[in-house]
Amino acid sequence: MKKILFVCTGNTCRSPMAAVIFNSFAAQKGLDYVAESAGVAAIGDRPASDNAIKAVAEIGLDLSAHRTRFLPSLNLNDYDLFIGLNDEHVEIMRSMGIPDDMLRVLHRAPNVDDIYDLRQGIVDPYGGDINAYRKCRDEITGAVKLLITTL
């Protein structure tokens, strides 16, 4: 089974939502992939944010057991693909020696928000209300659907 690592900043919002959404789609489609998540600035052993947990629960997914993971503390050789939630995350991973052919940015899908701004990564909802997290969840869902077509 191939392993994907979604990477954001604090590993409390975007990357955990991306991993659980990806794993749901991968299971439905019978893909030989499993996703995990980490953060480039994750602190301690913290849960996903309350609004991230609520936003994915609304679509039948569970983040209640999630705990933050700091990217540099992981064995990077365990992963086949690294997906940053924006360009800065990819640049940090590149600086850690991850080869370009194993790096991608999770870009917003064209049917979500501004179809003319396809290069933008997923906007961080941290500190926002539940509607900000729903918007983020929906952007991630659209982006993951596109990602799966490229695997």
mmCIF file of C-alpha atoms in Angstrom:
data_model
loop_
_atom_site.group_PDB
_atom_site.id
_atom_site.type_symbol
_atom_site.label_atom_id
_atom_site.label_comp_id
_atom_site.label_asym_id
_atom_site.label_seq_id
_atom_site.Cartn_x
_atom_site.Cartn_y
_atom_site.Cartn_z
ATOM 1 C CA MET A 1 0.000 0.000 0.000
ATOM 2 C CA LYS A 2 1.301 3.462 -0.918
ATOM 3 C CA LYS A 3 1.382 6.174 1.721
ATOM 4 C CA ILE A 4 0.587 9.840 1.209
ATOM 5 C CA LEU A 5 1.414 12.546 3.731
ATOM 6 C CA PHE A 6 -0.679 15.725 3.712
ATOM 7 C CA VAL A 7 1.261 18.600 5.278
ATOM 8 C CA CYS A 8 0.044 21.951 6.605
ATOM 9 C CA THR A 9 1.278 24.287 9.317
ATOM 10 C CA GLY A 10 -0.051 23.199 12.718
ATOM 11 C CA ASN A 11 -1.671 19.857 11.773
ATOM 12 C CA THR A 12 -4.929 20.772 13.515
ATOM 13 C CA CYS A 13 -7.125 21.796 10.554
ATOM 14 C CA ARG A 14 -6.259 21.405 6.880
ATOM 15 C CA SER A 15 -3.982 18.383 6.683
ATOM 16 C CA PRO A 16 -6.036 16.209 9.067
ATOM 17 C CA MET A 17 -9.195 17.070 7.117
ATOM 18 C CA ALA A 18 -7.405 16.307 3.844
ATOM 19 C CA ALA A 19 -6.184 12.930 5.122
ATOM 20 C CA VAL A 20 -9.584 11.780 6.399
ATOM 21 C CA ILE A 21 -11.338 12.988 3.237
ATOM 22 C CA PHE A 22 -8.727 11.305 1.019
ATOM 23 C CA ASN A 23 -8.974 8.035 2.953
ATOM 24 C CA SER A 24 -12.757 8.045 2.582
ATOM 25 C CA PHE A 25 -12.553 8.477 -1.202
ATOM 26 C CA ALA A 26 -9.689 5.969 -1.520
ATOM 27 C CA ALA A 27 -11.721 3.343 0.356
ATOM 28 C CA GLN A 28 -14.793 3.994 -1.808
ATOM 29 C CA LYS A 29 -12.737 3.639 -4.994
ATOM 30 C CA GLY A 30 -10.642 0.693 -3.788
ATOM 31 C CA LEU A 31 -7.365 2.575 -4.235
ATOM 32 C CA ASP A 32 -4.127 1.128 -2.874
ATOM 33 C CA TYR A 33 -3.339 4.330 -0.950
ATOM 34 C CA VAL A 34 -3.604 5.491 2.630
ATOM 35 C CA ALA A 35 -3.091 9.065 3.818
ATOM 36 C CA GLU A 36 -1.710 10.521 7.023
ATOM 37 C CA SER A 37 -1.009 14.109 8.042
ATOM 38 C CA ALA A 38 1.629 16.253 9.735
ATOM 39 C CA GLY A 39 2.534 19.889 10.274
ATOM 40 C CA VAL A 40 5.684 21.876 9.618
ATOM 41 C CA ALA A 41 5.097 23.748 12.900
ATOM 42 C CA ALA A 42 2.953 21.261 14.831
ATOM 43 C CA ILE A 43 3.275 21.580 18.596
ATOM 44 C CA GLY A 44 2.920 18.736 21.053
ATOM 45 C CA ASP A 45 0.249 16.100 20.989
ATOM 46 C CA ARG A 46 -2.861 18.169 20.277
ATOM 47 C CA PRO A 47 -6.253 17.212 18.876
ATOM 48 C CA ALA A 48 -7.752 18.545 15.674
ATOM 49 C CA SER A 49 -9.522 21.853 16.163
ATOM 50 C CA ASP A 50 -13.138 21.627 17.301
ATOM 51 C CA ASN A 51 -14.414 23.210 14.097
ATOM 52 C CA ALA A 52 -12.389 20.818 11.919
ATOM 53 C CA ILE A 53 -13.911 17.905 13.822
ATOM 54 C CA LYS A 54 -17.406 19.379 13.395
ATOM 55 C CA ALA A 55 -16.939 20.197 9.692
ATOM 56 C CA VAL A 56 -15.916 16.669 8.692
ATOM 57 C CA ALA A 57 -18.504 15.110 11.024
ATOM 58 C CA GLU A 58 -21.138 16.876 8.923
ATOM 59 C CA ILE A 59 -20.069 14.709 5.977
ATOM 60 C CA GLY A 60 -19.863 11.532 8.035
ATOM 61 C CA LEU A 61 -16.132 11.498 8.833
ATOM 62 C CA ASP A 62 -14.379 11.324 12.205
ATOM 63 C CA LEU A 63 -11.338 13.308 13.347
ATOM 64 C CA SER A 64 -11.915 12.849 17.069
ATOM 65 C CA ALA A 65 -8.878 10.573 17.525
ATOM 66 C CA HIS A 66 -6.468 12.830 15.585
ATOM 67 C CA ARG A 67 -3.284 13.966 17.328
ATOM 68 C CA THR A 68 -0.816 16.460 15.870
ATOM 69 C CA ARG A 69 2.466 15.248 14.403
ATOM 70 C CA PHE A 70 5.569 17.350 13.706
ATOM 71 C CA LEU A 71 6.867 16.699 10.187
ATOM 72 C CA PRO A 72 10.607 16.560 11.059
ATOM 73 C CA SER A 73 9.938 13.895 13.705
ATOM 74 C CA LEU A 74 8.579 11.422 11.135
ATOM 75 C CA ASN A 75 10.510 8.878 9.096
ATOM 76 C CA LEU A 76 10.049 10.493 5.698
ATOM 77 C CA ASN A 77 11.160 7.299 3.948
ATOM 78 C CA ASP A 78 7.796 5.785 4.937
ATOM 79 C CA TYR A 79 5.930 7.927 2.388
ATOM 80 C CA ASP A 80 5.531 7.736 -1.379
ATOM 81 C CA LEU A 81 4.018 11.190 -1.920
ATOM 82 C CA PHE A 82 3.991 14.451 0.063
ATOM 83 C CA ILE A 83 1.211 16.968 -0.501
ATOM 84 C CA GLY A 84 1.469 20.462 0.903
ATOM 85 C CA LEU A 85 -1.666 22.476 1.504
ATOM 86 C CA ASN A 86 0.078 25.507 -0.003
ATOM 87 C CA ASP A 87 3.316 26.419 -1.785
ATOM 88 C CA GLU A 88 5.175 27.300 1.425
ATOM 89 C CA HIS A 89 4.652 23.810 2.827
ATOM 90 C CA VAL A 90 6.132 22.319 -0.335
ATOM 91 C CA GLU A 91 9.118 24.681 -0.157
ATOM 92 C CA ILE A 92 9.789 23.603 3.439
ATOM 93 C CA MET A 93 9.617 19.930 2.459
ATOM 94 C CA ARG A 94 11.926 20.568 -0.503
ATOM 95 C CA SER A 95 14.419 22.182 1.889
ATOM 96 C CA MET A 96 14.270 18.992 3.987
ATOM 97 C CA GLY A 97 15.537 17.023 0.989
ATOM 98 C CA ILE A 98 12.280 15.550 -0.308
ATOM 99 C CA PRO A 99 12.687 15.167 -4.088
ATOM 100 C CA ASP A 100 10.510 17.254 -6.406
ATOM 101 C CA ASP A 101 8.950 14.170 -7.993
ATOM 102 C CA MET A 102 7.481 13.269 -4.587
ATOM 103 C CA LEU A 103 6.051 16.750 -3.882
ATOM 104 C CA ARG A 104 2.729 18.317 -4.849
ATOM 105 C CA VAL A 105 0.521 21.189 -3.734
ATOM 106 C CA LEU A 106 -3.138 20.508 -3.074
ATOM 107 C CA HIS A 107 -4.676 23.151 -5.339
ATOM 108 C CA ARG A 108 -8.264 24.222 -5.071
ATOM 109 C CA ALA A 109 -10.561 22.559 -7.560
ATOM 110 C CA PRO A 110 -11.898 24.750 -10.368
ATOM 111 C CA ASN A 111 -15.499 24.310 -9.254
ATOM 112 C CA VAL A 112 -14.770 25.768 -5.822
ATOM 113 C CA ASP A 113 -14.624 29.533 -5.422
ATOM 114 C CA ASP A 114 -12.587 31.434 -8.055
ATOM 115 C CA ILE A 115 -12.042 29.336 -11.188
ATOM 116 C CA TYR A 116 -9.396 31.794 -12.406
ATOM 117 C CA ASP A 117 -7.119 31.288 -9.406
ATOM 118 C CA LEU A 118 -6.234 27.611 -9.691
ATOM 119 C CA ARG A 119 -2.709 27.942 -8.313
ATOM 120 C CA GLN A 120 -3.799 28.940 -4.827
ATOM 121 C CA GLY A 121 -3.511 26.305 -2.150
ATOM 122 C CA ILE A 122 -6.133 25.639 0.485
ATOM 123 C CA VAL A 123 -6.830 28.689 2.680
ATOM 124 C CA ASP A 124 -6.132 28.163 6.386
ATOM 125 C CA PRO A 125 -9.351 28.369 8.443
ATOM 126 C CA TYR A 126 -7.495 28.468 11.777
ATOM 127 C CA GLY A 127 -9.298 30.750 14.210
ATOM 128 C CA GLY A 128 -12.326 31.098 11.947
ATOM 129 C CA ASP A 129 -15.920 30.185 12.621
ATOM 130 C CA ILE A 130 -17.578 26.945 11.533
ATOM 131 C CA ASN A 131 -18.404 28.457 8.126
ATOM 132 C CA ALA A 132 -14.685 29.030 7.434
ATOM 133 C CA TYR A 133 -14.044 25.371 8.236
ATOM 134 C CA ARG A 134 -16.925 24.232 6.024
ATOM 135 C CA LYS A 135 -15.510 26.264 3.143
ATOM 136 C CA CYS A 136 -12.072 24.746 3.763
ATOM 137 C CA ARG A 137 -13.574 21.241 3.936
ATOM 138 C CA ASP A 138 -15.363 21.799 0.637
ATOM 139 C CA GLU A 139 -12.203 23.157 -1.028
ATOM 140 C CA ILE A 140 -10.260 20.128 0.202
ATOM 141 C CA THR A 141 -12.991 17.752 -0.988
ATOM 142 C CA GLY A 142 -12.894 19.187 -4.502
ATOM 143 C CA ALA A 143 -9.100 19.199 -4.573
ATOM 144 C CA VAL A 144 -8.872 15.605 -3.323
ATOM 145 C CA LYS A 145 -11.319 14.457 -6.012
ATOM 146 C CA LEU A 146 -8.984 15.958 -8.622
ATOM 147 C CA LEU A 147 -5.887 14.542 -6.921
ATOM 148 C CA ILE A 148 -7.286 11.026 -7.023
ATOM 149 C CA THR A 149 -7.680 11.234 -10.799
ATOM 150 C CA THR A 150 -3.906 11.818 -11.079
ATOM 151 C CA LEU A 151 -2.707 8.886 -8.965
#
